[in-house]
Every structure is written in C-alpha cells, then in structure tokens.
Coordinates of C-alpha atoms in Angstrom, one line a residue:
Chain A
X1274 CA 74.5 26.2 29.2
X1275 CA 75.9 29.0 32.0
X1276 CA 72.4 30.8 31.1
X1277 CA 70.6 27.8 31.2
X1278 CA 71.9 27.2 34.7
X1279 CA 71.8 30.7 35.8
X1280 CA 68.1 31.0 35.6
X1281 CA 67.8 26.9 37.0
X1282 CA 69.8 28.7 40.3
X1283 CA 68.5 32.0 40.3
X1284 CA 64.7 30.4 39.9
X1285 CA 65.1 27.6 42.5
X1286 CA 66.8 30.1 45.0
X1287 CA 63.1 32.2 44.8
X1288 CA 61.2 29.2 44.6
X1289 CA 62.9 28.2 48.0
X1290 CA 62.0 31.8 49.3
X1291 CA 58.1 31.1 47.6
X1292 CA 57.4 27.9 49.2
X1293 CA 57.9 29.2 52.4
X1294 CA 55.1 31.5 52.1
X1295 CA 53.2 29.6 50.4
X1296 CA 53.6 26.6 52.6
X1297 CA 52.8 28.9 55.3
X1298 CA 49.5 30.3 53.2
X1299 CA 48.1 26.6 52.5
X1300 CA 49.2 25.3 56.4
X1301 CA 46.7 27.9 57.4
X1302 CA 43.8 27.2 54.8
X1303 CA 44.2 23.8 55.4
X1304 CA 43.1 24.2 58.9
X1305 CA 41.2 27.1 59.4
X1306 CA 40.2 27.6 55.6
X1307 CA 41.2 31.4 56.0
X1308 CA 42.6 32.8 52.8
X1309 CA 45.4 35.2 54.3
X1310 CA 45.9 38.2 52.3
X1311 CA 48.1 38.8 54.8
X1312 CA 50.8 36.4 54.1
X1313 CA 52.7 39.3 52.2
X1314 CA 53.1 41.2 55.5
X1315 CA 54.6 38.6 57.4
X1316 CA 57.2 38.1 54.5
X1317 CA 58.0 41.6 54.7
X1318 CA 58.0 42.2 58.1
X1319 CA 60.3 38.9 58.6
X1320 CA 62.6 41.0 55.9
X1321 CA 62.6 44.6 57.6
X1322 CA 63.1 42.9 61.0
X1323 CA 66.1 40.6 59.5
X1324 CA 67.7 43.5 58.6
X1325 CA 67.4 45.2 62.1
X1326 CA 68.4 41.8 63.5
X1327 CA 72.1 41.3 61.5
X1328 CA 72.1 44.9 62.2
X1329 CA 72.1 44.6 66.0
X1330 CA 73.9 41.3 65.7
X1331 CA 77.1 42.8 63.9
X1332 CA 77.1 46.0 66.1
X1333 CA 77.7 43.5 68.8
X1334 CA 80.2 41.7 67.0
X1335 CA 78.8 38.5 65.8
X1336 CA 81.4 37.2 63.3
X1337 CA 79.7 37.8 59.9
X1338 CA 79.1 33.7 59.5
X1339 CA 76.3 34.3 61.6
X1340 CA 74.1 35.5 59.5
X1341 CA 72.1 32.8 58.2
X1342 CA 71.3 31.7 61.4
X1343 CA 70.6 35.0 63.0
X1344 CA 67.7 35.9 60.0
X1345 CA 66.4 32.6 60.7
X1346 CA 65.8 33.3 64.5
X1347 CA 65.0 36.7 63.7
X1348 CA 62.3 34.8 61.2
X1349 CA 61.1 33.0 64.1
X1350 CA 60.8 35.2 66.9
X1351 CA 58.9 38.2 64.6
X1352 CA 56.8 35.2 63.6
X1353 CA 55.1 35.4 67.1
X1354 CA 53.3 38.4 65.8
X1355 CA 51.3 35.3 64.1
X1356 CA 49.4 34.9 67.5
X1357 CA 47.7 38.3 68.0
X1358 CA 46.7 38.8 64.6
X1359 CA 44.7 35.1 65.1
X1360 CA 43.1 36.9 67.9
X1361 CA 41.5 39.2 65.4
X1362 CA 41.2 36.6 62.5
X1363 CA 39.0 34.3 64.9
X1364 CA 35.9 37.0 64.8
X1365 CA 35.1 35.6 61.2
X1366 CA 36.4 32.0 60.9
X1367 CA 32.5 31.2 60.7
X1368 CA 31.8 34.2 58.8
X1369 CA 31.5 34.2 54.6
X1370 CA 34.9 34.2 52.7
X1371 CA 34.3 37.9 51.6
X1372 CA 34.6 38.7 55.2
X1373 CA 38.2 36.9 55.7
X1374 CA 39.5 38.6 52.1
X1375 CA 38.4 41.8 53.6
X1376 CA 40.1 41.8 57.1
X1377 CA 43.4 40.2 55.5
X1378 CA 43.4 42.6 53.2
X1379 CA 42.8 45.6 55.4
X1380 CA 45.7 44.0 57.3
X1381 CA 48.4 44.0 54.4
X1382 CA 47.4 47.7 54.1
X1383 CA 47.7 48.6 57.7
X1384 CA 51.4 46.5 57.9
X1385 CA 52.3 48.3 55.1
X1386 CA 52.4 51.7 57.3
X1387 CA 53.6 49.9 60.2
X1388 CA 56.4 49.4 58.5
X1389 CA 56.4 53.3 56.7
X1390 CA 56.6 54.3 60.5
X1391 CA 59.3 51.9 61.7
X1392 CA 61.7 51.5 58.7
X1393 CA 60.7 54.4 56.5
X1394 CA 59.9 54.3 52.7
X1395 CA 63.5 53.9 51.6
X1396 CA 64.1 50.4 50.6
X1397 CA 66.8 48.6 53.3
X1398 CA 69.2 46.4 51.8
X1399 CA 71.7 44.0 53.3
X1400 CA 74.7 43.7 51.1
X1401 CA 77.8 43.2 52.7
X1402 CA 76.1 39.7 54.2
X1403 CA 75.3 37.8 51.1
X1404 CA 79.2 37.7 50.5
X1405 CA 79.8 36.5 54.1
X1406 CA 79.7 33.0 52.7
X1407 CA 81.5 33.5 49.4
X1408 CA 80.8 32.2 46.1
X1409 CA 80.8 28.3 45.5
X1410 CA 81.9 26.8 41.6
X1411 CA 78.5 24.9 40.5
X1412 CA 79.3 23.4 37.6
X1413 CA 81.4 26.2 35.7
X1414 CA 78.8 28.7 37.1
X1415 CA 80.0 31.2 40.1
X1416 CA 76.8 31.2 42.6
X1417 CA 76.5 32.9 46.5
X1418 CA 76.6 30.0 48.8
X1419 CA 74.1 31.6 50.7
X1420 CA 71.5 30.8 47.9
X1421 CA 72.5 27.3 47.9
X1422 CA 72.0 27.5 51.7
X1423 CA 68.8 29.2 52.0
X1424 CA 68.2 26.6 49.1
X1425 CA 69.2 23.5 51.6
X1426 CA 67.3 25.6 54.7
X1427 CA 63.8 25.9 52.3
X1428 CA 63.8 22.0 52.1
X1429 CA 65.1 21.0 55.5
X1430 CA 61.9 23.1 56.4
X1431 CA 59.7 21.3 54.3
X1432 CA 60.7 17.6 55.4
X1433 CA 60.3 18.8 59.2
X1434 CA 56.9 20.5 58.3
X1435 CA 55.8 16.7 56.4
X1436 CA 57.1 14.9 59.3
X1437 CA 55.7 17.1 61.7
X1438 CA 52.1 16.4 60.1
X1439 CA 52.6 13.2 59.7
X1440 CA 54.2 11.5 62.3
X1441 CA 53.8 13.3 65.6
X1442 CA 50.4 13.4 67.8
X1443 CA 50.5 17.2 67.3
X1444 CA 50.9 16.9 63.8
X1445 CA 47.6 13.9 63.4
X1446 CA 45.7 16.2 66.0
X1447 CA 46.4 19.7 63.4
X1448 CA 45.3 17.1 60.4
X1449 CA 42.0 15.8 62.5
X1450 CA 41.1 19.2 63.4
X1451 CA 41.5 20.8 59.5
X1452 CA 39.3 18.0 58.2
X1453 CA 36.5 18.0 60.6
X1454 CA 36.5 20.7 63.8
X1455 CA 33.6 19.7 65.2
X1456 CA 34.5 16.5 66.0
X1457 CA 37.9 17.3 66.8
X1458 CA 35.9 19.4 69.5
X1459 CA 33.9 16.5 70.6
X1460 CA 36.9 14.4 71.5
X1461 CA 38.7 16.8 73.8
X1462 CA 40.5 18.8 70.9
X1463 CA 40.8 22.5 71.7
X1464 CA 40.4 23.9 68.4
X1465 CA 40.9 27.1 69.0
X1466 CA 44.7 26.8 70.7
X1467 CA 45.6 24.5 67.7
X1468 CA 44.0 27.2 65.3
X1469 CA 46.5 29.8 67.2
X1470 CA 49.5 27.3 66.7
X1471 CA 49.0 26.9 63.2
X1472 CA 48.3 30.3 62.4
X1473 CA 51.9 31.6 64.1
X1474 CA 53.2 28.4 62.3
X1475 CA 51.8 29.7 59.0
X1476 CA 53.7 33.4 60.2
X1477 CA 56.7 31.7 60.9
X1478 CA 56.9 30.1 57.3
X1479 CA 56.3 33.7 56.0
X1480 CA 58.6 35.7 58.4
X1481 CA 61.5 33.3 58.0
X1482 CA 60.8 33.5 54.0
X1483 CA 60.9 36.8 54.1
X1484 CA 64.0 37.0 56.2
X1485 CA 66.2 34.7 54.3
X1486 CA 65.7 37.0 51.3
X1487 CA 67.3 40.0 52.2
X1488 CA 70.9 39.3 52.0
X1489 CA 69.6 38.9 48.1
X1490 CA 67.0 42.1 47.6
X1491 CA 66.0 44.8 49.5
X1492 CA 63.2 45.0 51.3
X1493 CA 60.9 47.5 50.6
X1494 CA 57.3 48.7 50.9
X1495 CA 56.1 46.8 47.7
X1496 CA 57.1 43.6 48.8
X1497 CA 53.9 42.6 50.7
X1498 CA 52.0 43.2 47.7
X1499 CA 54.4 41.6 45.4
X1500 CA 54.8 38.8 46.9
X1501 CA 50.8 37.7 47.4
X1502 CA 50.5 38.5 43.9
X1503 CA 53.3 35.8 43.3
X1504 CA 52.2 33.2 46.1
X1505 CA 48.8 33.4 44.9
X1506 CA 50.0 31.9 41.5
X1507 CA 51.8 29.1 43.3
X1508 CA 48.4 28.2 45.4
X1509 CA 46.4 28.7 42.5
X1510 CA 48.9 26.7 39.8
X1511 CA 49.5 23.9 42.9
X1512 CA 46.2 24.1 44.1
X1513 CA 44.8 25.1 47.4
X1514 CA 45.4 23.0 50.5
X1515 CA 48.0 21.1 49.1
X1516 CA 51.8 21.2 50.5
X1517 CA 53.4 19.1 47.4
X1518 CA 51.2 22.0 45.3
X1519 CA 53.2 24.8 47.1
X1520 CA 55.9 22.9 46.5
X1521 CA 55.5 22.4 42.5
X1522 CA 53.6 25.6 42.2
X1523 CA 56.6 27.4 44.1
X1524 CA 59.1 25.7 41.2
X1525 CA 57.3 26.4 38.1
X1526 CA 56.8 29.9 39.3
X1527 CA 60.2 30.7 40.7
X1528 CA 61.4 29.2 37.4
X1529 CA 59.2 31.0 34.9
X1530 CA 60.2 34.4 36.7
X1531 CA 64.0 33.6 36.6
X1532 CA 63.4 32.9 32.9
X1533 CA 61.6 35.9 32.0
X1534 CA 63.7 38.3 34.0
X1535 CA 66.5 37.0 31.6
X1536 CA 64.7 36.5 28.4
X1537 CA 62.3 39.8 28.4
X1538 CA 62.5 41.6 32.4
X1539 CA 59.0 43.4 31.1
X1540 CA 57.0 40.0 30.8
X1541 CA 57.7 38.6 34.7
X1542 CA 54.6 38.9 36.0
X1543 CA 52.3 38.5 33.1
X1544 CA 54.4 35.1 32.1
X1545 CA 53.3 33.7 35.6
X1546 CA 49.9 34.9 35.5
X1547 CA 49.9 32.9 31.7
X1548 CA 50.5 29.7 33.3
X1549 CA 47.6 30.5 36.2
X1550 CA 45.0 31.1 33.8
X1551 CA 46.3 28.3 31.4
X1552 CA 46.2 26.1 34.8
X1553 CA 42.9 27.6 35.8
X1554 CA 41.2 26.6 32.1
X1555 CA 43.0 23.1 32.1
X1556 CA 42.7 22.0 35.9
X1557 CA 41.2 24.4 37.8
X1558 CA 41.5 22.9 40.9
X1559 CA 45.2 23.2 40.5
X1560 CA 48.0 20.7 39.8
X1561 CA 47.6 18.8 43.1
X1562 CA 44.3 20.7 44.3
X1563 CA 41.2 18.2 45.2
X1564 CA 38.4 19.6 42.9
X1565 CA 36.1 21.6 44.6
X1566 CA 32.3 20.6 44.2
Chain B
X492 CA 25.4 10.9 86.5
X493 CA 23.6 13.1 83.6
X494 CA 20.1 14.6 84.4
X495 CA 18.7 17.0 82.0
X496 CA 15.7 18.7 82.9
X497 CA 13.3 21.5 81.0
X498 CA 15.7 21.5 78.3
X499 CA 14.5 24.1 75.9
X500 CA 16.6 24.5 72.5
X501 CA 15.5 26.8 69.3
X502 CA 16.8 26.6 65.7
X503 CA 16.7 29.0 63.4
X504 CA 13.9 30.5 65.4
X505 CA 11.9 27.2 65.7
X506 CA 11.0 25.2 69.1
X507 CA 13.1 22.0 68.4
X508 CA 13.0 21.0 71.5
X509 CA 10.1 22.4 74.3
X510 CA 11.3 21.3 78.0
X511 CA 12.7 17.8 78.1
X512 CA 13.3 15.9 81.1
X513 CA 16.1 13.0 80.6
X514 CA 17.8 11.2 83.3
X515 CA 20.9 8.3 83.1
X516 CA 22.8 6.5 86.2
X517 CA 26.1 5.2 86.2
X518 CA 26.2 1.1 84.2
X519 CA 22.3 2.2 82.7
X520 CA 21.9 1.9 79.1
X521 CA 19.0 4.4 78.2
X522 CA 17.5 4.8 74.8
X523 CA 16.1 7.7 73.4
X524 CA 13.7 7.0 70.8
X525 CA 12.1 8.6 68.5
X526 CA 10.8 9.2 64.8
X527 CA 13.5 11.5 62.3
X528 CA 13.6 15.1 63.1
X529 CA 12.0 14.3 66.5
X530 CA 14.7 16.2 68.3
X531 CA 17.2 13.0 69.2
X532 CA 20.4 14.6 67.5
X533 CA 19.4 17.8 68.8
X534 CA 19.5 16.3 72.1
X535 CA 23.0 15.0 72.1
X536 CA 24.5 18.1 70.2
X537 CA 23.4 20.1 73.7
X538 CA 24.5 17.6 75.8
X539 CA 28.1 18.0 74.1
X540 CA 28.0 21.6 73.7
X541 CA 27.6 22.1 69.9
X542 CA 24.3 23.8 70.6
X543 CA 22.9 26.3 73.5
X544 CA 20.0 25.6 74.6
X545 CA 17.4 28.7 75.4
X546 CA 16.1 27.4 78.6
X547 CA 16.9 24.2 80.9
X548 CA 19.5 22.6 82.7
X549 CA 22.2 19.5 81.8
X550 CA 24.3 18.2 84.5
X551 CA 26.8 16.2 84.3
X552 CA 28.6 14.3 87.4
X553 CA 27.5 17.4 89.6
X554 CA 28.5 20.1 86.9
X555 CA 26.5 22.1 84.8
X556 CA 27.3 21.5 81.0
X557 CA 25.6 24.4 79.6
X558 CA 27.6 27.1 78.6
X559 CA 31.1 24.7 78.5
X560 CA 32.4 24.0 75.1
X561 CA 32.5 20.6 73.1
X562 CA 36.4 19.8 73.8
X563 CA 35.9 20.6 78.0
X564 CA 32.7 18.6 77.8
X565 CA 34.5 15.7 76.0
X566 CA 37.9 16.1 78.6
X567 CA 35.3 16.0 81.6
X568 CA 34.0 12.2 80.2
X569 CA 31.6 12.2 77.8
X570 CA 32.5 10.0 74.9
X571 CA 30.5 11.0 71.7
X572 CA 29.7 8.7 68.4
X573 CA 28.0 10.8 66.4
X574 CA 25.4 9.7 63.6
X575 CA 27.3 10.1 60.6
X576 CA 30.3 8.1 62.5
X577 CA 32.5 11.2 61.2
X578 CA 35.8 9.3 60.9
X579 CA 38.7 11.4 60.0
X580 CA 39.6 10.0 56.3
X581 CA 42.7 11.4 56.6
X582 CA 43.9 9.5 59.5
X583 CA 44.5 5.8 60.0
X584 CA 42.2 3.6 61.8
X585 CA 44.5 3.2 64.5
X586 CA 45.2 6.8 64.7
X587 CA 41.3 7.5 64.8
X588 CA 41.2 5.3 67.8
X589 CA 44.4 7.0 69.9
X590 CA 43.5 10.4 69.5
X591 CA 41.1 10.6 71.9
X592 CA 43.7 8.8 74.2
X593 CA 46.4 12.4 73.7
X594 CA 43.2 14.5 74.6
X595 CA 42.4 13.5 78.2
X596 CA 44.4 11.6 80.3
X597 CA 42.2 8.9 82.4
X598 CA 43.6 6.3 85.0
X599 CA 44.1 3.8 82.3
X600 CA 46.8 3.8 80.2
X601 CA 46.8 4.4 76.6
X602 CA 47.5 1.4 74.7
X603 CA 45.1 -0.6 77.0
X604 CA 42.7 2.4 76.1
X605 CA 42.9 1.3 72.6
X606 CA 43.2 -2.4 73.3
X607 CA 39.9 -2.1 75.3
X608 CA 37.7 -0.7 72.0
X609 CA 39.8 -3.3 69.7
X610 CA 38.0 -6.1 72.2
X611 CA 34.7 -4.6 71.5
X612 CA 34.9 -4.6 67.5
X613 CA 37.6 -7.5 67.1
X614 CA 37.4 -6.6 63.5
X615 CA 38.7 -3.5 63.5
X616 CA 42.2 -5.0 63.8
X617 CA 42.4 -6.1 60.6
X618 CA 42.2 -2.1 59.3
X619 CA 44.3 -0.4 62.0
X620 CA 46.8 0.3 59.5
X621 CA 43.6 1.5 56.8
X622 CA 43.1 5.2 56.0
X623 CA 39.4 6.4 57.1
X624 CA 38.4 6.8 53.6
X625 CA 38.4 3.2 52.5
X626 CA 35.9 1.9 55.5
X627 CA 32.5 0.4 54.5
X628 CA 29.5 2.3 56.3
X629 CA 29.5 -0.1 59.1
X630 CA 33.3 -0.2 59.3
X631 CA 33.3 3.2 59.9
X632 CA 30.7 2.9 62.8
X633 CA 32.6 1.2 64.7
X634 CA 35.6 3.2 64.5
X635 CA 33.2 6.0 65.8
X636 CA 32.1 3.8 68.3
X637 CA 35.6 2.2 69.1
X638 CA 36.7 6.2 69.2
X639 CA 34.5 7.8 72.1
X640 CA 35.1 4.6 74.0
X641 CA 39.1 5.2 73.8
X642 CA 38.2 8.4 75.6
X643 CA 37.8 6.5 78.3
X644 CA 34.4 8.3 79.3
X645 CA 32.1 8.2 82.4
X646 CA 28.9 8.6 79.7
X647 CA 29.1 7.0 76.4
X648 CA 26.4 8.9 74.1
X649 CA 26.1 6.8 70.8
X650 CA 23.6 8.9 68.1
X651 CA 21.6 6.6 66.2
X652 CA 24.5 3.9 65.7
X653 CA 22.3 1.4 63.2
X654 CA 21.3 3.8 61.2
X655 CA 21.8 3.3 57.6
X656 CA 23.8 0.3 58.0
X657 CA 23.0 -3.6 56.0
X658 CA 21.1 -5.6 57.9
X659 CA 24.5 -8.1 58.3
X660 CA 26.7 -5.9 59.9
X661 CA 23.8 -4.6 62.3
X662 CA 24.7 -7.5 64.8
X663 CA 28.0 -6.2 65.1
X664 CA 27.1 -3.4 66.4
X665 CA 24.8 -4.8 68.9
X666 CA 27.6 -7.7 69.9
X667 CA 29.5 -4.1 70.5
X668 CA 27.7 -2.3 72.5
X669 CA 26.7 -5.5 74.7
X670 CA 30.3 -5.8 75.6
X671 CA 30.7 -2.0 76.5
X672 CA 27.2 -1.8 78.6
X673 CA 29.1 -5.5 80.3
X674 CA 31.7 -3.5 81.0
X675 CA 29.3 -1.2 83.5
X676 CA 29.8 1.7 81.1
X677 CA 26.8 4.5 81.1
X678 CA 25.4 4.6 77.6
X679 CA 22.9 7.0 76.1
X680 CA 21.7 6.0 72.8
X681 CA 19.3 7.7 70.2
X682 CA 17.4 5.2 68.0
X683 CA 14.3 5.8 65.3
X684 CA 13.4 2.0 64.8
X685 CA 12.4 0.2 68.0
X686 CA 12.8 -3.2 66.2
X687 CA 16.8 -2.3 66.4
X688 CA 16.5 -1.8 70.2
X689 CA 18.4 -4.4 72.0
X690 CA 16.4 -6.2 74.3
X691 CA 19.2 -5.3 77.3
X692 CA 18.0 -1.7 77.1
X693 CA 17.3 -0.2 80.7
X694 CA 15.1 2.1 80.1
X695 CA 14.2 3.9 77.6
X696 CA 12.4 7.7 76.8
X697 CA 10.3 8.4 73.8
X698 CA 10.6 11.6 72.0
X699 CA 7.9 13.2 70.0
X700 CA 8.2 16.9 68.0
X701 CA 10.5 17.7 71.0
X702 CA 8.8 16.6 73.4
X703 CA 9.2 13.2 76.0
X704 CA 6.0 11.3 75.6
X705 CA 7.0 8.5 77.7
X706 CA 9.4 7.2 79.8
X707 CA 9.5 3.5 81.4
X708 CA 11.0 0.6 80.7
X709 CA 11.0 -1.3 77.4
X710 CA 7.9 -3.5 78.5
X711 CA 5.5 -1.0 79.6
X712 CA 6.5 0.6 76.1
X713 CA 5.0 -1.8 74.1
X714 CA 1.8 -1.8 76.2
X715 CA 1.5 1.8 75.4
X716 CA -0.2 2.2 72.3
X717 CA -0.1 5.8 72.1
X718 CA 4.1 5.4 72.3
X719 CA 3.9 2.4 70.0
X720 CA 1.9 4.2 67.3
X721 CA 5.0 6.5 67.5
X722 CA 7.8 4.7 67.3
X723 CA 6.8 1.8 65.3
X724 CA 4.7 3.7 62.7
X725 CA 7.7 4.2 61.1
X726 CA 9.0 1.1 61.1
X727 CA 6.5 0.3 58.6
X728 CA 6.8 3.1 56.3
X729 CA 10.9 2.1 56.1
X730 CA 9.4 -1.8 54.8
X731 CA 7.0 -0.4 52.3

C-alpha cells in the first residue's frame, strides 16, 4: 500500500511538472501549429534561472517560505524570453513543418550551450529548499509539502488557463484566431501580437515547469532533451491540440515512469515509449486528439 | 468611398486580374458579377489585404489600401463576409457576432452593435447560445453576414452570399441585406447568377477573365447582349 501510494505521489508530482510543458507545447500548436522542439529549453532554462533566483532571494534574506513563490516569478519573468524567440519562429509559420522541426531544434541545441556558458556543465541542485515546507503525513506515507504544492500550483494553472480560453474576450479572440487566421485577420484581429502572446504564454508554462522542479532534481544539461522526449509522449498519448490530452497524457506518463523507476529504474523510458506506440497502433490521433485527415 | 482603379493581381504567375476599374459611394449597393473563376473573390481578397496586387490602386475613404494588412483594413471599416461564410465552429453564435465588436471600437456601442445584425437576421436569436459547428449552410451565412456588420463598417463587402444555399433560405438572405442597404450602409457584393440579384441593386459591374466588360445599371445590363450572354449563360448550365 505505502509503495502503491509512493509511486501514486511521486507520479502525480511529475505529471504536475509535465503538464505544464506540455500544456505550454499544445497552447502553441493550437494556435500557430508550430511544433516547438524547443519546449525542453524553456523547462530548463526556467530550472537554471530558479536556482539563480532562490539564490539571490536567500542572499538577501528572504525567509526560506518564500521559495515557492519566488520560482514561480522567477518562472514567469524568464518566460519573457518566449517573445524574441517568436520573432525568429515567425520566418516559417507559413513555411513546411520540416522547416519548424528544424529551427526548434537548432534552438534546443543552441540553449543548451547558453546554458554551458552561464551555469556550467555541473548539474545545480537546490536542496536545502525542498525541506523549507516540511514533510506532510498522507495517509501513513511521509511526502514534501512542496510536491503537494507544486501539485495544487499545476492545477490552479490549468483551471486559469481553461477559463482564460474560455470565458474572456482574449481568451475567444486566441480560440478564433487558432481555428481560422485569416478571418481572424479580416475582422480586425492582429494575428501576429496574439501569436507573440501565446507563444511567451506557451514559455511561461515551460519556464514555470521547469522552475517548480528544482527543489526536487537538479538541473542539468540533459534536461532539455529529456524532457521533449517525455512531453512528446504525453502530446502524442493525449493527442495534439488537445489541453484535457496534456492533461491525461501528462498522468499516464508521470505514472508509468514513477512505476517503472520503482519496479525496474532501467525500463523508464522504453515503458513510456510502449504505451506511445501501443496508443499510436490503437488511436493514432491520441486519446483526445481529433483524427487528422 | 472605395475606388479601385487598374487593379492588376497575378497568381501563381497567371493574370487573374488585368486592370480593373471599380468604383462604390457611400449608401450604394454595387454588384459585381460574374461567371466562377472570373476574378470576383480575387477582387475582394485585394480589397482586404489577403492578396497584393502587381499593379493598380484601392482606396479606401482617402487612404490607399494596398500594402495595409487584413486586420488594419478591417479596423479602418471594411466589414468582410467571405464566400465560404467561415464561422468559427469553435465559438458560439453570439460570440461569432461580438468579436468583431472587441476589435474596433466605433461610435456605437457594443451590444447595440450586436442588437443591430440580430434585427437583420431575426433568426439568429434562436442560436446565439449554438456552437458554429451545428449551423445549416444558410445559418451560417448569416452569422457571416451578421458578423462584418457588427464591425460596424463604412463598406460592407459580401462575396457571393447565395451561393450554395436551398432555394428557401435564399429570401432570407435578400430580406437581410435589404434591411442593411435601408440602413444607408455601402455594400459591395460579388454574385455568379444574375437571377439572384436583387432588383434594389444600384449599379452593377460585370467581370469577365479579369476583366470589367460592363458597368451601368441593372437595366442597361439586360439590354446588353454581349454582358447577358455572360452572366446568364450560366444560369442555364446550373438548371441542366
């Protein structure tokens, strides 16, 4: 039973972390039907910079309960870097997919030694902080509180990012504009501000992801890889476009993985990538995906 | 309030449209007419910006639209229903019909904006609360139509808006734009059947392999042979 809920905690703790990205991933194909390699970067980055953050933040004496709140603003302000990388992205919106895998791809690679020259390759950890909260009793199982924060944060995010889509004028505008640009255009819509919004949106989701983690790992140069590999089983097992997809994709992955780490550590990545080609034979356009013609 | 003169506009590397002169005043109704692939849609897709044209001037309430893009064309005042209505499916009707109100701000407010193209296609009130994807074809014409209207435009340009529609709902349509050309709005409108022309047309130009064959009224039209041949031939080949 304690195992049982071990990996339950452990695996919804990562899924949390997983949506983010991959809420951030889909937000962004959604509208501007870019597949962004480079969602792995901005999870990483949002890591390295969270750790430069509580490091700046305890050197001028924050009490140590701040630092939840400090990675998440950390998250968000890194996330800006969202809006010159659009800059570049917007030379092939128009252009064939092979084009947009290329330059997000080129762009993991070139983050990766950004963050080589800033950080170093020596992977930065955070421990002291992911005690700042204590341990909570969860039903005869000892667990960090801050998992079961970052666990409340992960879906506080996701019921502002539905109600943001759904209920505000910015939110039907972002929806319009993904379904049919052109027209959006003809009726006063300036696409290409909203595609710049959403993209640093998209960031944000990865960068505050990607913060919130480090208390629990380090960050390290592998990480951007890492974690594409992993979000591109939850978009793929979810299905592309879809946010409840991230959402279910981002469970059955950060579950499998939890599972596997504890039943046989070897088999984490190839007992993901099981379920992706298992969903890929069954329903290839993914558990919530709209089948592609 | 729009003149268009020696409009030139290549696709793909063909002439699709070789100098066109087009002209509309404020309250006109003008038609454009013309068999399919004539150059109609073409036409409109300059005016709002989608396409840029190789030669040729459209200007619009003293400002030059070429070279402007789609949304500043729209903000300026020009309200566009395009032929395949293009509702958002993923929006509510209602919501179809008040975006246009968040994108440019006019001197009437936004709810009468709304209530304005709900008087024009009474109908549509029964569906405000209806996603875009569960319209009928004619249903979602007149959310297109209803749309550009909410923008509260100077020129209304309405591509081909009977097209592919059932003969019942075709009077609709007509009722609707009746009430918006009462309502002294400009309208430019494309049409390939001149049997669907309303008989309250001002004036109306021909269009021929990108070219303007005629322009007059609808009268002297159907004294032209040459332009009848043209846009009636058609007609017959759609009843065979």
């Amino acid at each position: 039973m304690t195992v049982f809920l071990d990996v339950l905690l452990g695996g919804v703790f990562h899924a949390a972390i997983l949506f983010l990205v991959a809420a951030g991933l889909q937000l962004v194909f959604g509208v501007q039907k870019v597949i962004n390699l480079a969602c792995g970067s901005f999870y990483a980055l949002g890591a390295y910079f969270g750790i430069t953050a509580v490091g700046l933040a305890s050197a001028a004496g924050f009490p140590a309960w701040t630092v939840l709140p400090v990675l998440i603003l950390a998250g968000l302000a890194i996330g800006l870097v969202g809006l010159p990388v659009e800059r570049i992205l917007r030379t092939v919106y128009r252009r064939d997919e092979s084009y947009q895998l290329l330059l997000t791809f080129g762009l993991l690679l070139m983050f990766q030694d950004v963050f080589r020259f800033f950080w170093g390759a020596t992977p930065r950890t955070l421990d002291n902080a992911y005690l700042a909260y204590g341990t909570a009793e969860f039903m005869g199982l000892r667990v960090p509180t801050y998992n079961l924060l970052v666990i409340a944060a992960s879906i506080a995010i996701a019921v502002a990012l539905g109600a943001f889509l759904q209920k505000t004028r910015t939110g039907r505008i972002i929806r319009a504009t993904a379904e049919n640009r052109d027209m959006s255009e003809g009726l006063g819509v300036n696409s290409s501000r909203v595609f710049a919004a959403v993209f640093t949106v998209g960031c944000m989701l990865g960068t505050v992801g990607g913060a919130l983690v480090v208390p629990a790992s380090a960050s390290s140069l592998e990480m951007a890889v890492e974690l594409v590999v992993e979000a591109f089983a939850v978009v793929v097992i979810g299905g592309l476009g879809s946010m409840r997809g991230a959402l279910a994709g981002a469970l059955i992955v950060g579950l499998i993985r939890a599972a596997a780490i504890m039943v046989l550590p070897e088999a984490e990545i190839l007992s993901i990538y099981l379920v992706v080609i298992a969903v890929l034979i069954l329903r290839p356009a993914g558990l919530f995906g709209k089948a592609m013609a | 309030m729009l003149s268009i003169s020696g409009l030139k506009v290549d696709i793909a590397g063909s002439r699709i449209l070789s100098g066109i002169d087009l002209a509309v005043e404020p309250g006109e109704l003008v038609c454009l007419i013309g068999r399919n692939g004539a150059g109609k849609t073409t036409t409109f897709r300059s005016i709002m910006g989608y396409r840029k044209p190789v030669a040729g001037s459209i200007r619009f309430a003293g400002k030059e639209l070429i070279g402007r893009a789609p949304h500043e064309i729209a903000q300026m005042g020009v309200g566009f229903s395009p032929e395949e209505s293009e509702v958002y499916a993923d929006l509510t009707v209602a919501e179809n019909l008040e975006l246009p109100t968040w994108t440019r701000r006019s001197k009437m407010s936004e709810k009468d904006r709304v209530e304005r193209s709900l008087t024009v296609f009474p109908k549509l009130r029964q569906y405000l609360h209806r996603g875009g994807a569960q319209l009928s074809g004619g249903e979602r014409k007149m959310v297109s139509v209803a749309r550009a209207l909410a923008l509260d435009p100077s020129l209304l340009l309405l591509d081909e808006p009977f097209e592919g529609l059932s003969p019942a709902i075709i009077p609709v349509i007509s009722e609707g734009i009746a009430s918006i050309r009462a309502m002294g709005q400009a309208v430019l409108m494309a049409e390939s059947n001149v049997h669907h022309l309303p008989d309250y047309v001002d004036r109306l130009y021909v269009l021929e392999r990108g070219e303007m064959i005629f322009s007059g009224t609808l009268a002297e039209a159907y004294r032209d042979k040459a332009v009848m041949r043209v846009i009636a031939g058609e007609v017959e080949l759609e009843h065979t």
